[in-house]
Amino acid sequence: MLTDPLFWLVAIPAVLITGISKSGFAGGVGGLTVPLLALAISPATAAAIMLPLLIYMDFLSVRSWWGQHNPRQLWILLPAAIVGIGIAYWLFDRLNEDYLRAILGCVSLGFGLYGLVLGDKTQATPSPLVGRLCGLTAGFTSFVAHAGGPPLNAYLLPLRLAKPEFLATAVVFFAVVNLVKLVPYSLLGQINQGNILISLLLAPLAWLGVKLGLSIQDKISDRLFKRIILILMVLVGIRLLCTAL
């Protein structure tokens, strides 16, 4: 990977986009990262490289949003998310790279189309049961592709929380989820010296992405940025599905 130009061509924008998303700007679009990296490397390696970076970005973001989260919603979401992580862990080692690319392609394409078609349209206030189902799905897709944003948003957006409360709840949710994922990723042998080295080399871009996101929130349209990323998710999803098939 260190000498592969294609890897760096996709890794640099992928990490920057994730950092911007982690700052609370255009939340959920960080789901593009692993599918994008999977165009150049194996999906399992892509997810493993991103996990330490996500934890680092979570640390930076939690410091900015701590104290504004909604504890009640986290108690609904987090236990279910941990179950989703367990299910994904059980399945992950049983799938070859083509199956993983197909799953990533479906996740990327499905969430991209969902965001483009439905946007931020909301329905009636969801029940705690819906929250647990969304938490379960977010845990599963976060484990496979670090793409838990869309299922989480599907539950949190209809609650019509104040923006700081919504963003803080999402930030704390993923900070906990990513820490939990360290255990199964380690058991799968994905947290190794080679992957950690790549993560360290990309860490400055993660820091830059979070800082960019915090600084441009009031300068660039959240909606336009999100739409561009969703279109990219659709295109990357189609590409991954074609590769897998």
Short mmCIF file of C-alpha atoms in Angstrom, two decimals:
data_model
loop_
_atom_site.label_atom_id
_atom_site.label_comp_id
_atom_site.label_asym_id
_atom_site.label_seq_id
_atom_site.Cartn_x
_atom_site.Cartn_y
_atom_site.Cartn_z
CA MET A 1 0.00 0.00 0.00
CA LEU A 2 2.81 2.43 0.82
CA THR A 3 3.95 2.46 -2.81
CA ASP A 4 0.55 2.08 -4.48
CA PRO A 5 -0.54 5.40 -6.08
CA LEU A 6 -4.17 4.22 -6.37
CA PHE A 7 -4.37 3.64 -2.62
CA TRP A 8 -3.19 7.16 -1.81
CA LEU A 9 -5.42 8.62 -4.54
CA VAL A 10 -8.51 7.28 -2.78
CA ALA A 11 -7.22 7.34 0.82
CA ILE A 12 -6.44 11.06 1.02
CA PRO A 13 -9.93 12.34 0.03
CA ALA A 14 -11.61 9.48 1.93
CA VAL A 15 -9.96 10.39 5.23
CA LEU A 16 -10.57 14.12 4.72
CA ILE A 17 -14.28 13.49 4.01
CA THR A 18 -14.58 11.33 7.10
CA GLY A 19 -12.93 13.97 9.26
CA ILE A 20 -15.29 16.64 7.93
CA SER A 21 -18.25 14.37 8.65
CA LYS A 22 -16.97 13.59 12.16
CA SER A 23 -16.98 17.28 13.00
CA GLY A 24 -20.77 17.24 12.69
CA PHE A 25 -20.81 18.78 9.22
CA ALA A 26 -23.00 16.81 6.77
CA GLY A 27 -23.29 13.98 9.28
CA GLY A 28 -23.43 10.43 7.94
CA VAL A 29 -21.44 10.98 4.76
CA GLY A 30 -18.40 9.31 6.32
CA GLY A 31 -19.95 6.05 5.11
CA LEU A 32 -18.22 6.68 1.79
CA THR A 33 -14.77 5.98 3.22
CA VAL A 34 -14.51 2.19 3.35
CA PRO A 35 -16.30 1.61 0.02
CA LEU A 36 -13.93 4.13 -1.57
CA LEU A 37 -10.84 2.49 -0.07
CA ALA A 38 -12.16 -0.93 -1.12
CA LEU A 39 -11.63 0.14 -4.74
CA ALA A 40 -7.88 -0.12 -4.06
CA ILE A 41 -7.46 -2.62 -1.18
CA SER A 42 -9.41 -5.43 0.47
CA PRO A 43 -12.58 -4.34 2.34
CA ALA A 44 -11.38 -5.91 5.60
CA THR A 45 -8.06 -4.03 5.44
CA ALA A 46 -9.85 -0.79 4.54
CA ALA A 47 -12.10 -1.08 7.60
CA ALA A 48 -9.15 -1.95 9.84
CA ILE A 49 -7.04 1.02 8.69
CA MET A 50 -9.93 3.41 9.29
CA LEU A 51 -10.85 2.24 12.80
CA PRO A 52 -7.89 3.84 14.69
CA LEU A 53 -8.42 7.01 12.66
CA LEU A 54 -12.11 7.07 13.55
CA ILE A 55 -11.31 6.67 17.24
CA TYR A 56 -8.82 9.56 16.99
CA MET A 57 -11.42 11.71 15.22
CA ASP A 58 -14.03 10.72 17.81
CA PHE A 59 -11.71 12.01 20.54
CA LEU A 60 -11.39 15.36 18.77
CA SER A 61 -15.15 15.61 18.15
CA VAL A 62 -16.33 14.47 21.60
CA ARG A 63 -14.27 17.23 23.21
CA SER A 64 -16.25 19.77 21.16
CA TRP A 65 -19.72 18.29 21.77
CA TRP A 66 -19.50 16.65 25.21
CA GLY A 67 -22.32 17.52 27.62
CA GLN A 68 -24.87 18.31 24.92
CA HIS A 69 -25.85 14.69 24.10
CA ASN A 70 -29.15 12.98 24.98
CA PRO A 71 -28.47 10.15 27.48
CA ARG A 72 -31.94 8.62 27.09
CA GLN A 73 -31.51 8.12 23.35
CA LEU A 74 -28.05 6.66 23.84
CA TRP A 75 -29.46 4.08 26.28
CA ILE A 76 -31.96 3.08 23.58
CA LEU A 77 -29.39 2.92 20.76
CA LEU A 78 -26.14 1.63 22.20
CA PRO A 79 -27.11 -1.81 23.59
CA ALA A 80 -28.76 -2.68 20.27
CA ALA A 81 -25.71 -1.40 18.37
CA ILE A 82 -23.44 -3.70 20.38
CA VAL A 83 -25.67 -6.65 19.40
CA GLY A 84 -25.36 -5.56 15.75
CA ILE A 85 -21.58 -5.49 16.10
CA GLY A 86 -21.67 -9.03 17.50
CA ILE A 87 -23.74 -10.29 14.55
CA ALA A 88 -21.39 -8.63 12.06
CA TYR A 89 -18.36 -10.12 13.82
CA TRP A 90 -19.89 -13.61 13.64
CA LEU A 91 -20.52 -13.24 9.89
CA PHE A 92 -17.41 -11.30 8.89
CA ASP A 93 -14.86 -14.09 9.00
CA ARG A 94 -17.17 -16.35 6.99
CA LEU A 95 -17.23 -14.10 3.91
CA ASN A 96 -14.61 -13.83 1.17
CA GLU A 97 -13.51 -10.53 -0.40
CA ASP A 98 -16.06 -10.66 -3.21
CA TYR A 99 -18.92 -11.10 -0.74
CA LEU A 100 -17.59 -8.25 1.38
CA ARG A 101 -17.29 -6.01 -1.68
CA ALA A 102 -20.87 -6.93 -2.64
CA ILE A 103 -22.09 -6.05 0.87
CA LEU A 104 -20.15 -2.77 0.80
CA GLY A 105 -21.55 -2.02 -2.65
CA CYS A 106 -25.12 -2.62 -1.44
CA VAL A 107 -24.55 -0.48 1.68
CA SER A 108 -22.99 2.36 -0.31
CA LEU A 109 -25.56 2.24 -3.13
CA GLY A 110 -28.54 1.78 -0.80
CA PHE A 111 -27.62 4.58 1.61
CA GLY A 112 -26.67 6.88 -1.27
CA LEU A 113 -30.05 6.40 -2.97
CA TYR A 114 -31.87 6.65 0.36
CA GLY A 115 -30.24 10.00 1.08
CA LEU A 116 -30.84 11.37 -2.44
CA VAL A 117 -34.47 10.29 -2.65
CA LEU A 118 -35.68 10.88 0.91
CA GLY A 119 -33.18 13.46 2.11
CA ASP A 120 -34.12 14.71 5.57
CA LYS A 121 -37.83 14.00 5.20
CA THR A 122 -39.19 12.78 8.48
CA GLN A 123 -42.28 10.89 9.58
CA ALA A 124 -43.99 10.57 12.95
CA THR A 125 -41.84 10.41 16.07
CA PRO A 126 -40.38 6.88 16.17
CA SER A 127 -40.83 4.54 19.13
CA PRO A 128 -37.97 3.13 21.26
CA LEU A 129 -38.43 -0.16 19.38
CA VAL A 130 -37.64 1.62 16.12
CA GLY A 131 -34.63 3.16 17.87
CA ARG A 132 -33.36 -0.28 18.87
CA LEU A 133 -33.80 -1.62 15.35
CA CYS A 134 -31.94 1.38 13.94
CA GLY A 135 -29.24 0.96 16.58
CA LEU A 136 -28.87 -2.72 15.65
CA THR A 137 -28.56 -1.83 11.97
CA ALA A 138 -26.12 0.99 12.71
CA GLY A 139 -23.92 -1.37 14.73
CA PHE A 140 -23.90 -3.92 11.92
CA THR A 141 -23.18 -1.49 9.07
CA SER A 142 -20.66 0.40 11.20
CA PHE A 143 -18.72 -2.83 11.77
CA VAL A 144 -18.73 -3.80 8.09
CA ALA A 145 -18.21 -0.40 6.50
CA HIS A 146 -18.06 2.26 9.24
CA ALA A 147 -21.39 3.36 7.72
CA GLY A 148 -23.71 3.58 10.70
CA GLY A 149 -24.78 7.17 9.98
CA PRO A 150 -27.86 6.56 7.78
CA PRO A 151 -29.61 4.11 10.17
CA LEU A 152 -28.81 6.36 13.11
CA ASN A 153 -30.13 9.43 11.26
CA ALA A 154 -33.30 7.52 10.32
CA TYR A 155 -34.11 7.36 14.03
CA LEU A 156 -32.68 10.63 15.37
CA LEU A 157 -33.92 13.04 12.69
CA PRO A 158 -37.68 12.47 13.32
CA LEU A 159 -37.11 13.20 17.01
CA ARG A 160 -36.46 16.82 16.00
CA LEU A 161 -33.73 17.34 18.57
CA ALA A 162 -31.97 20.68 18.68
CA LYS A 163 -28.98 20.63 16.32
CA PRO A 164 -26.32 20.64 19.09
CA GLU A 165 -28.14 17.83 20.92
CA PHE A 166 -28.53 15.81 17.71
CA LEU A 167 -24.88 16.20 16.72
CA ALA A 168 -23.58 15.52 20.22
CA THR A 169 -25.70 12.36 20.54
CA ALA A 170 -24.41 11.05 17.21
CA VAL A 171 -20.79 11.87 18.10
CA VAL A 172 -20.96 10.09 21.47
CA PHE A 173 -22.80 7.12 19.92
CA PHE A 174 -20.06 6.50 17.37
CA ALA A 175 -17.29 7.14 19.87
CA VAL A 176 -18.61 4.25 21.98
CA VAL A 177 -19.36 2.03 18.96
CA ASN A 178 -15.86 2.46 17.53
CA LEU A 179 -14.21 1.65 20.86
CA VAL A 180 -16.32 -1.51 21.14
CA LYS A 181 -15.29 -2.53 17.60
CA LEU A 182 -11.65 -2.63 18.66
CA VAL A 183 -12.25 -5.97 20.41
CA PRO A 184 -13.70 -7.97 17.48
CA TYR A 185 -11.34 -6.31 14.98
CA SER A 186 -8.41 -7.44 17.14
CA LEU A 187 -9.84 -10.96 17.38
CA LEU A 188 -10.03 -11.04 13.58
CA GLY A 189 -6.36 -10.07 13.35
CA GLN A 190 -7.11 -6.78 11.60
CA ILE A 191 -5.40 -4.55 14.17
CA ASN A 192 -1.82 -5.34 13.19
CA GLN A 193 1.46 -3.48 12.78
CA GLY A 194 1.09 -2.88 9.03
CA ASN A 195 -2.43 -1.46 9.25
CA ILE A 196 -1.57 0.70 12.26
CA LEU A 197 1.41 2.17 10.36
CA ILE A 198 -0.87 3.25 7.52
CA SER A 199 -3.33 4.69 10.04
CA LEU A 200 -0.55 6.75 11.65
CA LEU A 201 0.52 8.12 8.26
CA LEU A 202 -3.07 9.18 7.57
CA ALA A 203 -3.66 10.64 11.06
CA PRO A 204 -2.69 14.23 10.11
CA LEU A 205 -5.35 14.15 7.38
CA ALA A 206 -7.92 12.97 9.95
CA TRP A 207 -7.03 15.95 12.19
CA LEU A 208 -7.19 18.31 9.21
CA GLY A 209 -10.58 16.93 8.15
CA VAL A 210 -12.14 17.51 11.59
CA LYS A 211 -10.71 21.04 11.77
CA LEU A 212 -11.97 21.79 8.24
CA GLY A 213 -15.43 20.53 9.11
CA LEU A 214 -15.61 22.70 12.22
CA SER A 215 -14.39 25.78 10.34
CA ILE A 216 -16.58 25.52 7.22
CA GLN A 217 -19.90 24.66 8.85
CA ASP A 218 -21.15 28.24 8.44
CA LYS A 219 -19.44 28.88 5.10
CA ILE A 220 -20.47 25.98 2.84
CA SER A 221 -23.92 24.54 2.26
CA ASP A 222 -24.31 21.35 4.27
CA ARG A 223 -26.96 20.20 1.81
CA LEU A 224 -24.76 20.66 -1.29
CA PHE A 225 -21.77 18.91 0.29
CA LYS A 226 -23.95 16.03 1.43
CA ARG A 227 -25.56 15.64 -2.01
CA ILE A 228 -22.15 15.42 -3.71
CA ILE A 229 -21.04 12.70 -1.28
CA LEU A 230 -24.30 10.77 -1.71
CA ILE A 231 -23.83 10.79 -5.50
CA LEU A 232 -20.29 9.48 -4.97
CA MET A 233 -21.68 6.76 -2.69
CA VAL A 234 -24.02 5.63 -5.48
CA LEU A 235 -21.22 5.56 -8.06
CA VAL A 236 -18.77 3.76 -5.74
CA GLY A 237 -21.50 1.29 -4.76
CA ILE A 238 -22.17 0.43 -8.40
CA ARG A 239 -18.45 0.03 -9.05
CA LEU A 240 -18.01 -2.30 -6.06
CA LEU A 241 -20.98 -4.42 -7.11
CA CYS A 242 -19.58 -4.73 -10.66
CA THR A 243 -16.19 -5.75 -9.23
CA ALA A 244 -17.74 -8.32 -6.89
CA LEU A 245 -19.87 -9.84 -9.62
#
